[in-house]
Amino acid sequence: MTTTEHHRPRHEEPREGGSAHEINEGHGGHDKHAGHDPEMFRRLFWWNLVLAVPVLVFSGQIQDWFDYSIDGGWAAWVAPVLGTVIYLWGGRPFLAGGVAEIRSRQPGMMLLIALAITVAYVSSVAASLHWGDLDFWWELAALIVVMLLGHWQEMKAIGQARGALAALAELLPDTAERVTGTTIEDVTMADLVVDDVVLVRPGGRVPADGVIVDGRAAFDESMITGESRPITRDEGDRVVAGTVSTDSSVRVRIDAVGDDTALAGIQRLVADAQSSQSRAQALADRAAAALFYLATGAAVATLVAWLLAGDGAEGVIRAVTVLVIACPHALGLAIPLVISISTATSARAGILVKNRLALERMRTVDAVLFDKTGTLTRGNHAVIDHAAVDGWDRDDVLALAAAVEADSEHPIARAIVTAGHNSGDVPTATELGALTGMGVQGTVNGHEIALGGPALLEHLAAAEPAALAPTLQHWRDRGGSVLYVFRDSAVIGALTLADEVRPESRIAADALHRQGKQVVLITGDARQVADGVAAELGIDEVFAEVLPQEKDSKVAELQDRGLTVAMVGDGVNDAPALARADVGIAIGAGTDVAIESAGVVLASSDPRGVNGVIELSEATYTKMVQNLLWATAYNLLAIPIAAGVFAFAGLSLPPAAAAVAMSASTIIVAANAQLLRRLDLRPSAVDARAAHQPVHS
């Protein structure tokens, strides 16, 4: 907008567009355990461990190993009876899972486990009825107990990953203090409605999203944005549910409750991310299915080979061992657990992953395309610089400008008043009035003070001071608007306003350059303004004067060059570009439309979050690859050993030992995924690491 437009009497300026407690109980790509919980597996493990002890004690093989005997006809039935209980009770989750995989025609780990324990059980029953001598009761008991232990630890790990969602739900207070006239009453969260005014005391949490109508306080927003530094919020500023007023009481008018709050939105985004499919997960699922067929074929081949060798008993043992050792449980856990932990960890830092594919692609991004207004800039005017003629102090000139704007509620006027108060004391002006189409005026200490642009300069027949000309031209070159300060119709100084660049933007751009990424700016603003911001931030390429409907075509233009593009924006007009980009990143302060079009949402308006997303993507991918390699390599190496290929060299595995090895593999994968919790994605931590990164060419 022009300076003249600012000083129209009415100061009209059009602005450019710019259930909370529910937790997803799904299990992502590892949903064969849907409905299971750590407590169930914990109980099953301990009870079946107790039952397994007498099975081992009364096992004939164990008695032979340790050279003792238990006489009595009843003793022979201890293992069959308790073994049957263990098979039907302790093995029930695996049997049910195997049936479900058959019905869905998606064979995998649960079916392998079900086959292994069923073969062992049937053989043992036959031996107890004297229809054979393949007695596996103690192996069956040990196998199921170890499997239950592994699943307990798995569910425990996944439960910890989901704990971030529960923690988000716990951020809301149980009650709120609603202000009605002169009275304050305690009400439940369910009783709060839009337009209620609530009192938030020092140390208290904001119960729902709203706008401060009275008071000023520093808010701890770390639970939403990930940044630990308190942010000062004043009257008219928005605050969100779950944040904490650290030093003062404020009154907040509620404008969103329940599922409409930002906190509820964060919960939904994290839950959706944990349940969404990814390329890596699809690969793991295909590998698990292939491994089922491989293991089944290997087990049959093993049995046939040993039968041909004249040792059918050993063949059954080897076949059962193959089925157990080949169980792709670690493979099934490799991806879902990494995703669950990464999305939960990132949520605590204010990075909300809506789509796993977006997270996977982020590490391959070549160019990051930033919208300017509201993303790299604050989206509102601020006094960028001010100057004075000889004989005047520049801060005194700014104070006079603030004095004559004191009564105006226009955003530009408020920016000038704020800058004046930040620089020192602002005098009181009288006889305030508007100069139609030119500016404002008032009287300070008996002198007439006026503020306006070129139109007012011309009206007063004043000349631009020659001493200020270079400074003013520099301001114009950077896209800033210039306002002159007059005292008794003579120019005593000037100030420039522009959309204020976020101080974090330069840090974000520098970090992206160190990571080898191109940084591109897109805006509907004039070329002059865009180039000024680009020069300040060190941006590689600028798309200026772009119409809203053309933004997505600029994304396509970059993609046509062979670049993988991430688009960062906040407005309605950014939505098509966010959707077209390989990765769409919405600034959390932006519109619902922009957020819906994006794959990743930054809860704060800090552009440094983009660097955190890249780090998260790289770390998540690394853990996925590590887990997949371990899980697949383990199975491929273990199957020949389990089949007895190396029996001639004395290298073999009993079924129980195979169960221990399989569970150990699962625990290794789970422990490796847990290392993601160490990743600190707070902007300050990302900055510190970026500062020590070598520059990528």
Short mmCIF file of C-alpha atoms in Angstrom, two decimals, residues 168 171-172 205-206 209 220-228 233 239-244 261-267 346-352 588-589 601-605:
data_model
loop_
_atom_site.label_atom_id
_atom_site.label_comp_id
_atom_site.label_asym_id
_atom_site.label_seq_id
_atom_site.Cartn_x
_atom_site.Cartn_y
_atom_site.Cartn_z
CA LEU A 168 -1.09 -33.46 24.87
CA LEU A 171 -2.15 -30.20 28.93
CA LEU A 172 -5.72 -28.98 29.33
CA ARG A 205 -3.01 -22.98 31.62
CA VAL A 206 -5.20 -21.48 28.93
CA ASP A 209 -8.09 -21.01 22.17
CA ASP A 220 5.27 -20.65 27.89
CA GLU A 221 4.28 -22.16 24.52
CA SER A 222 6.90 -24.91 24.45
CA MET A 223 4.29 -27.63 24.57
CA ILE A 224 2.88 -26.34 21.27
CA THR A 225 5.83 -24.80 19.42
CA GLY A 226 8.77 -26.62 20.97
CA GLU A 227 10.55 -23.36 21.82
CA SER A 228 11.26 -22.96 25.52
CA ARG A 233 1.32 -11.74 24.53
CA VAL A 239 -3.30 -17.66 22.73
CA VAL A 240 -3.96 -21.37 22.42
CA ALA A 241 -5.16 -24.06 24.78
CA GLY A 242 -2.51 -25.70 26.94
CA THR A 243 -0.08 -22.79 27.05
CA VAL A 244 0.91 -21.33 30.41
CA THR A 261 -8.78 -26.00 19.32
CA ALA A 262 -5.22 -26.04 18.03
CA LEU A 263 -4.33 -28.70 20.62
CA ALA A 264 -7.05 -31.02 19.36
CA GLY A 265 -5.83 -30.43 15.83
CA ILE A 266 -2.30 -31.41 16.86
CA GLN A 267 -3.61 -34.65 18.36
CA SER A 346 8.50 -34.23 16.49
CA ALA A 347 5.10 -33.28 17.94
CA ARG A 348 6.78 -32.26 21.18
CA ALA A 349 8.94 -29.90 19.10
CA GLY A 350 5.99 -28.39 17.25
CA ILE A 351 6.56 -30.37 14.02
CA LEU A 352 3.35 -32.17 13.11
CA GLY A 588 0.73 -23.37 12.05
CA ALA A 589 -0.51 -19.83 12.35
CA VAL A 601 2.49 -28.54 9.77
CA LEU A 602 4.71 -26.30 11.89
CA ALA A 603 2.82 -25.47 15.08
CA SER A 604 4.72 -22.20 15.39
CA SER A 605 5.37 -19.56 12.76
#
